[in-house]
XYZ file of C-alpha atoms in Angstrom:
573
model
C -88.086 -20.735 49.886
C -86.627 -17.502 51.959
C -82.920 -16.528 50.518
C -81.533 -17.063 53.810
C -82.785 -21.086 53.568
C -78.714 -21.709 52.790
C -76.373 -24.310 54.260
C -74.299 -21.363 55.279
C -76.630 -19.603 56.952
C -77.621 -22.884 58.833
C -74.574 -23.272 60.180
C -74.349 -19.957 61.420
C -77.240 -20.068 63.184
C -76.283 -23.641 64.470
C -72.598 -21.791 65.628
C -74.603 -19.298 67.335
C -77.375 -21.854 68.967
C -74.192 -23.967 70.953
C -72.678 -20.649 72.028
C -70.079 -19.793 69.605
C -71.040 -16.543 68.371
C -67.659 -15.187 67.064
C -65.871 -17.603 64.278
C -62.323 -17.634 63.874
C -61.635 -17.378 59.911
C -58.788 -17.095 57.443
C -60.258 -16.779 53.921
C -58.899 -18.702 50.953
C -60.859 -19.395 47.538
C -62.278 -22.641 48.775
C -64.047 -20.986 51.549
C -65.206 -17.791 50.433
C -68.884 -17.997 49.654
C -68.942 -20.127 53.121
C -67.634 -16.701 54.454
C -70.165 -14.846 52.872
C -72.830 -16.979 54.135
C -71.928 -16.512 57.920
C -71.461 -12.860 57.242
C -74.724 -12.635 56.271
C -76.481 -14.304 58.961
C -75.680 -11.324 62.010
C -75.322 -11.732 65.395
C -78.340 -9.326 65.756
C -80.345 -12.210 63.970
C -79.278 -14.944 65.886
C -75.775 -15.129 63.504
C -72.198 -15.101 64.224
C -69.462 -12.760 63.851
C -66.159 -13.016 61.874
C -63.019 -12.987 63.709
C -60.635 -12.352 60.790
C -56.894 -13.672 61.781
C -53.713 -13.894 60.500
C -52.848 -17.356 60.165
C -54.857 -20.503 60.640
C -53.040 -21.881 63.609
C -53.849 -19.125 65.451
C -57.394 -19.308 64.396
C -58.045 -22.468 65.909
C -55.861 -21.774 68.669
C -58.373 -18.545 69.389
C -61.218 -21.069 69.256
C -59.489 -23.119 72.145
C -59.298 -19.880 74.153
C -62.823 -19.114 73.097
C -64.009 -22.611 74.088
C -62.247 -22.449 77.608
C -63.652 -18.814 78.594
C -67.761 -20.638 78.604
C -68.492 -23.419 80.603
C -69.235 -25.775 78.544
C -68.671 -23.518 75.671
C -67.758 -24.330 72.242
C -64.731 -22.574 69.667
C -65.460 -22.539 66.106
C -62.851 -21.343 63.404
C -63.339 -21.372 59.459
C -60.533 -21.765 56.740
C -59.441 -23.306 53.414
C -59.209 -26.636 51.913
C -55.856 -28.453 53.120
C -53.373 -25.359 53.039
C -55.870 -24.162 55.554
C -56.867 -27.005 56.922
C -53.173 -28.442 57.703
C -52.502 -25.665 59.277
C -55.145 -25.811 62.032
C -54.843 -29.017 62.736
C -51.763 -28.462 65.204
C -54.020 -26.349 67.635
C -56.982 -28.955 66.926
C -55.027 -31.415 68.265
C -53.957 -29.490 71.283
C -57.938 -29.015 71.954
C -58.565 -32.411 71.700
C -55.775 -33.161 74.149
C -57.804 -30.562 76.521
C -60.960 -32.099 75.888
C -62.221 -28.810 74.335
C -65.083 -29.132 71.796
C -63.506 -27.139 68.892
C -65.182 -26.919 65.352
C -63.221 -26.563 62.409
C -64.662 -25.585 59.665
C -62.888 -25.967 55.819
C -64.405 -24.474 52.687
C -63.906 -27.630 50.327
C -63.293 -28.805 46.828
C -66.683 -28.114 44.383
C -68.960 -31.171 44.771
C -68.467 -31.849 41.085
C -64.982 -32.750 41.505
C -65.416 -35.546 43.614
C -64.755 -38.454 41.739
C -63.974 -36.592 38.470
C -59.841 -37.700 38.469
C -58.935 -34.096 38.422
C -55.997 -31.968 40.361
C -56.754 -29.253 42.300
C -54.589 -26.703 43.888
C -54.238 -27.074 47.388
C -53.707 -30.385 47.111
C -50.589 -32.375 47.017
C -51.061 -33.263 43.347
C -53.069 -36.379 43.675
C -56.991 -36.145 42.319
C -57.665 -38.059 45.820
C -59.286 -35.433 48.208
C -59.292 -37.242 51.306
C -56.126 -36.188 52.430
C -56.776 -33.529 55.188
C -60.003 -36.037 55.893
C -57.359 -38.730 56.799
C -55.487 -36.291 59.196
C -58.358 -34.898 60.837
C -59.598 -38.387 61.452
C -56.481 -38.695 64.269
C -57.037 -35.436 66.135
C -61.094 -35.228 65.770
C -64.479 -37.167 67.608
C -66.158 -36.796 64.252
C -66.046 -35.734 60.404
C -68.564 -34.644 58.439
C -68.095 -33.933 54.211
C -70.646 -32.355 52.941
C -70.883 -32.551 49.398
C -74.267 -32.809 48.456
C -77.164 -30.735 50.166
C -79.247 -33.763 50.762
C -77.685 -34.679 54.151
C -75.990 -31.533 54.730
C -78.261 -30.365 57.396
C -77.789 -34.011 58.914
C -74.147 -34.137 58.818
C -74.011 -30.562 60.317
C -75.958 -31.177 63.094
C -74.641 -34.427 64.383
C -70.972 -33.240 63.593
C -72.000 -30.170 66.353
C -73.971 -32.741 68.172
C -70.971 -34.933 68.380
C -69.070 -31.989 69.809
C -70.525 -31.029 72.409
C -71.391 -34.924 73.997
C -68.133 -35.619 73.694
C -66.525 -32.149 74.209
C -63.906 -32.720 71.634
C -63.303 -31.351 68.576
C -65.063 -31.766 65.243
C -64.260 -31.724 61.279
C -66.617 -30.111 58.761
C -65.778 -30.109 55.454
C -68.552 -28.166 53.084
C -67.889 -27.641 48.919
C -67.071 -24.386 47.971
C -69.860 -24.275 45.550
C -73.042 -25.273 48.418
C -73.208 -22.477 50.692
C -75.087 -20.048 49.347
C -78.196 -22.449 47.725
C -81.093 -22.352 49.155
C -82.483 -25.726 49.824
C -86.236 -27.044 51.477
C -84.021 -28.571 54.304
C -83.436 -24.981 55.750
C -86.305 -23.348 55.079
C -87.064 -23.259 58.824
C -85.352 -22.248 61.599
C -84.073 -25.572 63.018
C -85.072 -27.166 66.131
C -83.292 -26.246 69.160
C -80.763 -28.804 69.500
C -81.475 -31.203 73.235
C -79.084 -33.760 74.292
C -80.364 -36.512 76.330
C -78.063 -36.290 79.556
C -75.815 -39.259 80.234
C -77.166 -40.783 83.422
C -75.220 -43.080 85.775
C -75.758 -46.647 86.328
C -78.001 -46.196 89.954
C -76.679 -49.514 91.186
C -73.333 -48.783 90.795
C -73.316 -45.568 91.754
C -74.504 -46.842 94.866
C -72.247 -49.785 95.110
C -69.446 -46.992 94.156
C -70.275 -44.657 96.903
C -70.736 -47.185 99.527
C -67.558 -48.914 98.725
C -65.625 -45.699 98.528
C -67.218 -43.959 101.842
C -65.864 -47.003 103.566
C -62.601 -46.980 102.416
C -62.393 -43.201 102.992
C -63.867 -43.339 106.719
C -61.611 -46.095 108.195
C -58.712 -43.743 106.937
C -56.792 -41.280 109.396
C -55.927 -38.648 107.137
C -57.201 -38.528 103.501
C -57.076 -36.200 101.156
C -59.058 -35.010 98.358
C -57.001 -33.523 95.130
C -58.840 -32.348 91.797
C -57.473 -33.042 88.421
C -58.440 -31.454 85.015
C -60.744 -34.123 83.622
C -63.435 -31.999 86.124
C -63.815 -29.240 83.527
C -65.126 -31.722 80.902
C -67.159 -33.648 83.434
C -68.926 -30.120 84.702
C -67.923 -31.712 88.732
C -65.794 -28.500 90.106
C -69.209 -27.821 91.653
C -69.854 -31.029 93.204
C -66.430 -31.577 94.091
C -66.424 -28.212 96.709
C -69.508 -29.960 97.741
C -67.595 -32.771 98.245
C -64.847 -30.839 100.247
C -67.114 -28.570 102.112
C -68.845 -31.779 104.157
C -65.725 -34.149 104.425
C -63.184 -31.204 105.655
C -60.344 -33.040 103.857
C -57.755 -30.985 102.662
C -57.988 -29.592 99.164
C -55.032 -29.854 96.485
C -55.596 -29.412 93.029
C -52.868 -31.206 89.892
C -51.245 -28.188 88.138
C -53.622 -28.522 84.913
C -56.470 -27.867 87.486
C -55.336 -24.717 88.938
C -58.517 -22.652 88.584
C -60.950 -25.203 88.538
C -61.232 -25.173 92.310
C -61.682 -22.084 94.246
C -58.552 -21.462 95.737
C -60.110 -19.189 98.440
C -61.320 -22.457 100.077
C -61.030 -22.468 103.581
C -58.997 -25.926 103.423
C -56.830 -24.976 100.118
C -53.605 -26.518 100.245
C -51.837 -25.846 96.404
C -50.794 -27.163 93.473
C -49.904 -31.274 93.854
C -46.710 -31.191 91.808
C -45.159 -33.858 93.797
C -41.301 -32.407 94.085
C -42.175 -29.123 92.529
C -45.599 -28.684 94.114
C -46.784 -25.639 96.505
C -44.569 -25.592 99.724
C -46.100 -28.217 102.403
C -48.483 -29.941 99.792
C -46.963 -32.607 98.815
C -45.814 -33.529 102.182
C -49.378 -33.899 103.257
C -50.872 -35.427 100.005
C -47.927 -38.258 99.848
C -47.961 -38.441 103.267
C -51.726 -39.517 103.641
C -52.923 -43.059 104.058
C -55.899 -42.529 101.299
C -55.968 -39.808 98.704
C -59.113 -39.283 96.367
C -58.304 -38.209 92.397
C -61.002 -36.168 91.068
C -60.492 -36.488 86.912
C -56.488 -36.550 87.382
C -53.820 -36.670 84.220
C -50.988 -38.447 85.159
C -48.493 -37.888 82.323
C -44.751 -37.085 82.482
C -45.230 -33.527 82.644
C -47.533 -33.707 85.503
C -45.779 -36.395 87.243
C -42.414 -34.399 86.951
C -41.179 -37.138 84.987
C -42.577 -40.143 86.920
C -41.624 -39.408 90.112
C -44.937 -39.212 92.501
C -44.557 -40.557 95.476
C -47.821 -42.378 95.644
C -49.244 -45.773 96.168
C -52.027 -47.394 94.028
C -53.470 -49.126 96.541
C -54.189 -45.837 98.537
C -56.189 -44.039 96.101
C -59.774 -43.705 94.399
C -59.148 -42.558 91.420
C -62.906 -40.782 89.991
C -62.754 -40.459 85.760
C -65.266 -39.368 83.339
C -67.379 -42.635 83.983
C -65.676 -44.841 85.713
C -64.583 -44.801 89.946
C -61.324 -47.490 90.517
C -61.319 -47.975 94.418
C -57.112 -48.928 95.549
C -56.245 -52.121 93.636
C -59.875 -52.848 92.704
C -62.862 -53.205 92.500
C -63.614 -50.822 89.421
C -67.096 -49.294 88.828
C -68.017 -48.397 85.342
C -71.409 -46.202 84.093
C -70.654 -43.760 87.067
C -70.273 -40.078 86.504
C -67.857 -37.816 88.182
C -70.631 -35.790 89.151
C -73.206 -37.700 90.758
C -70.552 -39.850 92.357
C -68.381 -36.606 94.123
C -71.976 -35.813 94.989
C -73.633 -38.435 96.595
C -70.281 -39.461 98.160
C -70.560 -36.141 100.014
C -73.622 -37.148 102.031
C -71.928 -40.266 103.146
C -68.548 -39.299 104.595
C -67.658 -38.750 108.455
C -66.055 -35.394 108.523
C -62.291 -35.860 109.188
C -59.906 -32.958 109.407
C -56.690 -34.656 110.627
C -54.727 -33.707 107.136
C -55.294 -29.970 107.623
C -55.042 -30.170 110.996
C -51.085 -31.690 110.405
C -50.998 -28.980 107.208
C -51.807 -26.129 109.804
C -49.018 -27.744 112.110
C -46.162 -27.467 109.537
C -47.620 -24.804 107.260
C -44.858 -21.783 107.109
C -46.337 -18.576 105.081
C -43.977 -17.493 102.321
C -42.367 -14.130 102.649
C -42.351 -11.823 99.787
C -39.379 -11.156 98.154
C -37.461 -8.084 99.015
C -37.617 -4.895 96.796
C -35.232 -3.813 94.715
C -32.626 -1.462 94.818
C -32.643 1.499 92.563
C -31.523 0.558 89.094
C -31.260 -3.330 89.902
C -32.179 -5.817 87.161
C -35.417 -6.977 87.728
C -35.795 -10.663 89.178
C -38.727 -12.955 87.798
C -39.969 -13.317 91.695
C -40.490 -9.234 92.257
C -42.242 -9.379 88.898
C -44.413 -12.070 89.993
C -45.230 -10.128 93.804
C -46.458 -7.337 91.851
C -48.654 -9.318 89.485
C -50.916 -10.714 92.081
C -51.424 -7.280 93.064
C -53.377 -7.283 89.850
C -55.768 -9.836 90.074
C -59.236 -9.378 91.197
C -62.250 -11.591 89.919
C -62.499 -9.376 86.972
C -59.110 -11.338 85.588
C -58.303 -14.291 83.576
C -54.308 -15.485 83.474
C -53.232 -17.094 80.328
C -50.402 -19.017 81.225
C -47.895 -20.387 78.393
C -46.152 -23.247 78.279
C -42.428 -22.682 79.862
C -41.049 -20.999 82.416
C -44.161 -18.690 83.366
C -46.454 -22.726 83.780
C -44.108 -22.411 87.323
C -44.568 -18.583 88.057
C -47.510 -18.553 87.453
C -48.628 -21.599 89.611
C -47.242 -19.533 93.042
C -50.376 -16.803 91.978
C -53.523 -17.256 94.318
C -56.414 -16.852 92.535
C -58.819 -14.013 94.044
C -62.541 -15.712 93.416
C -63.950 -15.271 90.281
C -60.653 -14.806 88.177
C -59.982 -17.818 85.479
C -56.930 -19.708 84.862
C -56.164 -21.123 81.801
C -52.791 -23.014 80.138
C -52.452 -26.061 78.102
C -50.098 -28.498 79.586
C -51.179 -31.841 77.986
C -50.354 -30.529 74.732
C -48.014 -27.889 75.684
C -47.758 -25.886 72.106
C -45.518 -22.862 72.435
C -47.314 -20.032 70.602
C -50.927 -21.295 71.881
C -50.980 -18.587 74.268
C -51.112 -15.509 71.568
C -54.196 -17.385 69.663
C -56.280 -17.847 73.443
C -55.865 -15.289 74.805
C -57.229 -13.410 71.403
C -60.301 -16.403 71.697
C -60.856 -16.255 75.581
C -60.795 -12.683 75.442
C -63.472 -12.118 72.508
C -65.642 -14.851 74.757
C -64.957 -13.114 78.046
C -65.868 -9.306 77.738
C -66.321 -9.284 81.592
C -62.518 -9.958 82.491
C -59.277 -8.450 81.387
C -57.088 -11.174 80.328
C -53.343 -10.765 81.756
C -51.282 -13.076 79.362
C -47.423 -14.351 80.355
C -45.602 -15.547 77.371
C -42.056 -16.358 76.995
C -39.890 -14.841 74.285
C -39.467 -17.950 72.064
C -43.314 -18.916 72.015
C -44.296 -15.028 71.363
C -41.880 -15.575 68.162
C -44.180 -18.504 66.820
C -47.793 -16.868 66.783
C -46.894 -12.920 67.487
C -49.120 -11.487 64.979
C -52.169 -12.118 66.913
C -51.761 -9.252 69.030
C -52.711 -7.106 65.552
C -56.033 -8.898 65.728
C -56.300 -8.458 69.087
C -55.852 -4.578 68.370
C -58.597 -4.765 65.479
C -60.968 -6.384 67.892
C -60.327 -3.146 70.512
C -58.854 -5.693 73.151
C -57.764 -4.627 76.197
C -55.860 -7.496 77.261
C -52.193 -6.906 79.342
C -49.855 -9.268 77.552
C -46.191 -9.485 79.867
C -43.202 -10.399 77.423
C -40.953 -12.177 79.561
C -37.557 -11.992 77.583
C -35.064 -14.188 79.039
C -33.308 -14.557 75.784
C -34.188 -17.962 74.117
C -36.232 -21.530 75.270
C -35.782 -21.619 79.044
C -37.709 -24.860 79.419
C -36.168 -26.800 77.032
C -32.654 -25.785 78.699
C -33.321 -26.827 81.846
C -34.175 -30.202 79.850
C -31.710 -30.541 77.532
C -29.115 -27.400 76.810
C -27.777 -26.707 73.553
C -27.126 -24.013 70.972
C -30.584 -24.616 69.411
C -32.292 -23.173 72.727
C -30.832 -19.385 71.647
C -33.062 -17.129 69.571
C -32.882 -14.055 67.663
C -33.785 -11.026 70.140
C -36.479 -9.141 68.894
C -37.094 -5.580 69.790
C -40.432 -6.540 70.899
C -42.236 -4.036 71.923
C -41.298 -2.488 68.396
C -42.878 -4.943 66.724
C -46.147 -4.466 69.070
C -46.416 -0.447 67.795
C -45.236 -1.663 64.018
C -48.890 -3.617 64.437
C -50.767 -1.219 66.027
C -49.502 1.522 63.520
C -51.540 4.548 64.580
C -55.111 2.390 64.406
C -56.979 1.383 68.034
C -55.411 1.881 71.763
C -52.730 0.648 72.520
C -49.716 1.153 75.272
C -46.464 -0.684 75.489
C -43.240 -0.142 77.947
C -39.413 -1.916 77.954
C -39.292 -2.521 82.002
C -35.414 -3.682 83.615
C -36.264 -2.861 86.875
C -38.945 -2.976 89.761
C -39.630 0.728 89.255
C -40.231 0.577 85.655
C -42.509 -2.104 86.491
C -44.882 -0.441 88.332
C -45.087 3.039 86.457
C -46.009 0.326 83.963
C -48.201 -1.453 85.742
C -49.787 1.257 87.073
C -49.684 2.735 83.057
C -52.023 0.000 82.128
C -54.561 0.157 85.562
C -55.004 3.458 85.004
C -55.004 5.824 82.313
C -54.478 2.825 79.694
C -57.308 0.291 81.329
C -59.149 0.230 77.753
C -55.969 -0.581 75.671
C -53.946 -3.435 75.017
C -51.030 -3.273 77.070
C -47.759 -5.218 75.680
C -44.823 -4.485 78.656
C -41.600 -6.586 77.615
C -40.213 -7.640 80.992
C -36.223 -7.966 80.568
C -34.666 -10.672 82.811
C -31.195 -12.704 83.123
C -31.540 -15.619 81.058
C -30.730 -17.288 84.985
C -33.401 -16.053 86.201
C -35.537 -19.296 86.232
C -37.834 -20.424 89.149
C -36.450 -23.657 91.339
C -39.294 -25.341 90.381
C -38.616 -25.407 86.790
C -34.901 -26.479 87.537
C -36.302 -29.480 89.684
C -38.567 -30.438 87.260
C -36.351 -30.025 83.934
C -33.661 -32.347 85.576
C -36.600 -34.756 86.568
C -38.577 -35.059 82.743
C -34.852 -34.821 81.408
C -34.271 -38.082 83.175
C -36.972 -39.902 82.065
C -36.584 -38.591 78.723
C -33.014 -40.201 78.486
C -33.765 -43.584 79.866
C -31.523 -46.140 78.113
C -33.879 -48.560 76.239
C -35.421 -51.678 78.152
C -32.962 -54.596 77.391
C -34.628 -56.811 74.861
C-alpha cells in the first residue's frame, strides 16, 4: 500500500473534492495526528490547507463564512474531543439554522477505549463517550464515529454526502490513534463523489404551476418577494427569471438581501413590514396576491409578528413544497423548476410598480458635517456605499449595523452576508476570517458592534497571519444597542476597550496592517481613503466613535415591536 493510503489523508482529499480547501483547526492531543494527516496531503496535491485559529467557536464560525462565500460551497473546521468539540457546537448550530453545510471535524478518544470503563480527560468524568455525540445529534443532519478503519471510508463519505444533499451541517468523530494507518480501503484515489439530483414530481409541478399562474393572472397587482430558503434551493437564478417575464415588482425579506440583484430594473427593498425600505411595504401589503420565494417568517423577521399580510393572498414556494392561499398544497415540487416553469406561464402585469413609481420619493443624503462634529451613524453609512463595487462582500453583524446596513444598495456582483435566524453576536469576526479565505476576489468590508467584537476579537490576529486585507468598521456606541432598544438595563453597558489598541497589540510588528480612531466625517474619509489607497493590501480596523443615541429608526421600531411580543403575558390556562 502507498503511505499516503491513510484515513487522514482521505479525508483531505474528500475536503478538497466538495470544495473546502482551507480547514479551520484548533489542535488539542486528541486531534493531532488527524492534523498531521491533512497537513500532509497539500493543496498542490489535491489537499487542504490549515487555517490555524484561536478558539474553536471561531473556527466553525470561519467555516460558516467559508461555506457562504461558494455557491453551494461547503466549511470544514477540525478540533478536539469535547473541550473542542463543545465549543464549536454554538456556531454549528447557527449554520444549521442557515442551512449551511458545515463539517466538523473532532480528533476522538483511541479506539481501544471504547468500551474499556475508563476516564479520559476531556470528558466530564464518566467512561461514557457519547456525550458530545448526544449534543451534536440536535444541531447536525448526520454523525459519523469512526472507530475502526473498516467502515471509515464509508462513514466519511456518506457523512460529506449527507452534507451537501441536505446542505446542513455534519459530525465526524475519528480516534486519535486511526489517522495515520494505512489501510487497502484508501489505497486509491476515491471515486469522484455524484449525487443523483432531486427531481420534482412532473405532475405536480404541472398541477402547481397551472394552479398558481391562475391565481396570479386574475390578480391586479401581485407581487413577487424572495426569502432566504433560495440560497439552499440554488433558485436566485430562476427567480430573476421569474421576475424578468412577469414584471412584478421585486422585494426581497431582510435575510435575502443579496440573493437578488438589487440592480433589477423593478427592485423595490427590503420587506420588513414596519421597518422595511421606504414605499415597500406599502406596495407588498397593499397587493391583492403576493408570491414567497423560500421565506422565514420568525419574530425577528416579522418584527415581532406584526406583518400585515393575509394567508389567503399568498403562494408561499419552500424547498419542496408550493401552498397556493388557504390550499391546495403541492408536495415533491422544487423551488427551482417551479419559479421556472411558472415564468413561461404568467401574463405580464406591471400595475404594482407602476403604483411604486407613483408614490416612490428618492431619499436624500444626509447633510455633511460641520468641522469637528461627532460623527452620526447615517454620514458613516453615505460614505460606505461609496465603497462598494462588485469586488465587495459586506459582513453584516447582528445589532444595530443588521438596519444600517440594509439601507446599502448593492452594486452587482458584491455579496451580502449576516446571520439573522441564529443571530450569534461574535459570528461576524469568525466569517468574515472564513468568507474571506474562500473569496480572494473581493475585499470583505465587515460592520461589527462593540459588544459582539468583545466575544470573538482575536480573529482579526488570524486574519493578519493569513495576509487579509479585509476593512473591519468598529462601530463603538458603548455597550448592546439591540438588546436596549428591547429591553434596557444595566447589563446592556460594557467595558470600553481601546480598540484599535488591541488591533496593533495583535498585529505586533508581523503582516500589514492599518488602523485609525475616527469622531468625525473628516476623519472618516482620510480613513477611508487610508485603506483605498495606499493601505488596499492590509487589513484595515477603523473604530468608528458614535453617541450611544445614535441608533437607526428602524431598530427603535423594531426593538419596541419584538420587545412586545417577547413580554406577552402567558395564554390563560
Amino acid at each position: 500500500m502507498p503511505p499516503d493510503a491513510t484515513l487522514g489523508r482521505h479525508l483531505a482529499r474528500r475536503l478538497a473534492e466538495v470544495g473546502a480547501h482551507d480547514v479551520f483547526t484548533v489542535p488539542g492531543d486528541f486531534n493531532l495526528t488527524l492534523l498531521d494527516e491533512l497537513e500532509a496531503e497539500q493543496p498542490s496535491g489535491g489537499g487542504v490547507r490549515l487555517v490555524g485559529c484561536c478558539n474553536e467557536l471561531s473556527a466553525a464560525y470561519a467555516a460558516d463564512g467559508y461555506a457562504r462565500a461558494r455557491a453551494g460551497g461547503v466549511g470544514a473546521c477540525a478540533v478536539t474531543f469535547t473541550v473542542g468539540g463543545l465549543s464549536a457546537i454554538n456556531a454549528v448550530a447557527g449554520a444549521f439554522s442557515e442551512n449551511l453545510p458545515v463539517i466538523c471535524i473532532v480528533g476522538g478518544p483511541n479506539s481501544n477505549d471504547y468500551g474499556s470503563n475508563r476516564i479520559l480527560h476531556h470528558t466530564i468524568g464518566i467512561p461514557d463517550f457519547t456525550q458530545e455525540l448526544r449534543c451534536f445529534q440536535n444541531v447536525t443532519c448526520y454523525q459519523a464515529v469512526v472507530n475502526n478503519l473498516e467502515d471509515a471510508h464509508e462513514q466519511i463519505d456518506t457523512a460529506i454526502c449527507t452534507a451537501l444533499k441536505e446542505s446542513k451541517p455534519v459530525y465526524i468523530s475519528i480516534s486519535c490513534n486511526l489517522p495515520s494507518i494505512p489501510h487497502p480501503t484508501f489505497s486509491r484515489h476515491p471515486v469522484p463523489f455524484f449525487l443523483s439530483p432531486r427531481l420534482s414530481n412532473q405532475m405536480n409541478l404541472e398541477a402547481a404551476v397551472e394552479t398558481a399562474a391562475a391565481f396570479l393572472n386574475k390578480s391586479v397587482k401581485p407581487v413577487l418577494v424572495g426569502g432566504p430558503k433560495m440560497r439552499v434551493a440554488k433558485a436566485s437564478k430562476a427567480f430573476v427569471e421569474l421576475a424578468d417575464a412577469c414584471g412584478y415588482p421585486v422585494a426581497v425579506m431582510p435575510s435575502a438581501k443579496g440573493l437578488v440583484p438589487e440592480h433589477h430594473s423593478r427592485f423595490i427593498g427590503t420587506y420588513w413590514g414596519a421597518v422595511s425600505t421606504p414605499f415597500c411595504a406599502e406596495i407588498v401589503e397593499s397587493a391583492d396576491s403576493y408570491l414567497f420565494a423560500g421565506p422565514i417568517f420568525n419574530d425577528y423577521s416579522s418584527v415581532g409578528y406584526s406583518l400585515l399580510l393575509k394567508k389567503e393572498k399568498a403562494i408561499i414556494v419552500q424547498l419542496d413544497r408550493v401552498v397556493i392561499g388557504n390550499g391546495p398544497a403541492f408536495g415533491c415540487v422544487l423551488m427551482k423548476d417551479f419559479l421556472h416553469a411558472l415564468a413561461t406561464r404568467l401574463k405580464k402585469n406591471t400595475a404594482a410598480y407602476d403604483n411604486y413609481s407613483r408614490i416612490f420619493v428618492p431619499q436624500g443624503e444626509p447633510l455633511s458635517s460641520e468641522p469637528g462634529e461627532p460623527l452620526r451613524v447615517n454620514v458613516l453609512f453615505k460614505h460606505i456605499q461609496k465603497m462598494l463595487s462588485g469586488n465587495s462582500a459586506v459582513i453584516a453583524e447582528t445589532g444595530d449595523s443588521w438596519f444600517n446596513c440594509q439601507k446599502l444598495k448593492l452594486p452587482e456582483g458584491c455579496g451580502y452576508e449576516f446571520q439573522m435566524q441564529y443571530g450569534s453576536i461574535g459570528w461576524s469576526v469568525g466569517a468574515t476570517l472564513g468568507y474571506a479565505q474562500a473569496a480572494k476576489d473581493k475585499r470583505v468590508i465587515s460592520f461589527i458592534g462593540d459588544g459582539s467584537f468583545q466575544v470573538t476579537a482575536q480573529e482579526v490576529s488570524t486574519m493578519l497571519r493569513w495576509e487579509q486585507n479585509n476593512i473591519i468598521f468598529l462601530i463603538n456606541n458603548g455597550g448592546y444597542t439591540i438588546e436596549v432598544e428591547i429591553h434596557d438595563g444595566p447589563y446592556n453597558i460594557i467595558k470600553n476597550w481601546n480598540y484599535t489598541g488591541v488591533v496593533e497589540a495583535f498585529h505586533n510588528g508581523e503582516g500589514k496592517c492599518y488602523t485609525a480612531k475616527v469622531r468625525t466625517e473628516e476623519e472618516l474619509k482620510k480613513a477611508i481613503e487610508a485603506s483605498l489607497g495606499p493601505n488596499k493590501d492590509s487589513l484595515c480596523f477603523i473604530e468608528v466613535i458614535v453617541h450611544k443615541d445614535d441608533t437607526s429608526k428602524e431598530l427603535l421600531e423594531w426593538g419596541s415591536r419584538v420587545s412586545a411580543a417577547n413580554s406577552r403575558p402567558p395564554n390563560p390556562q
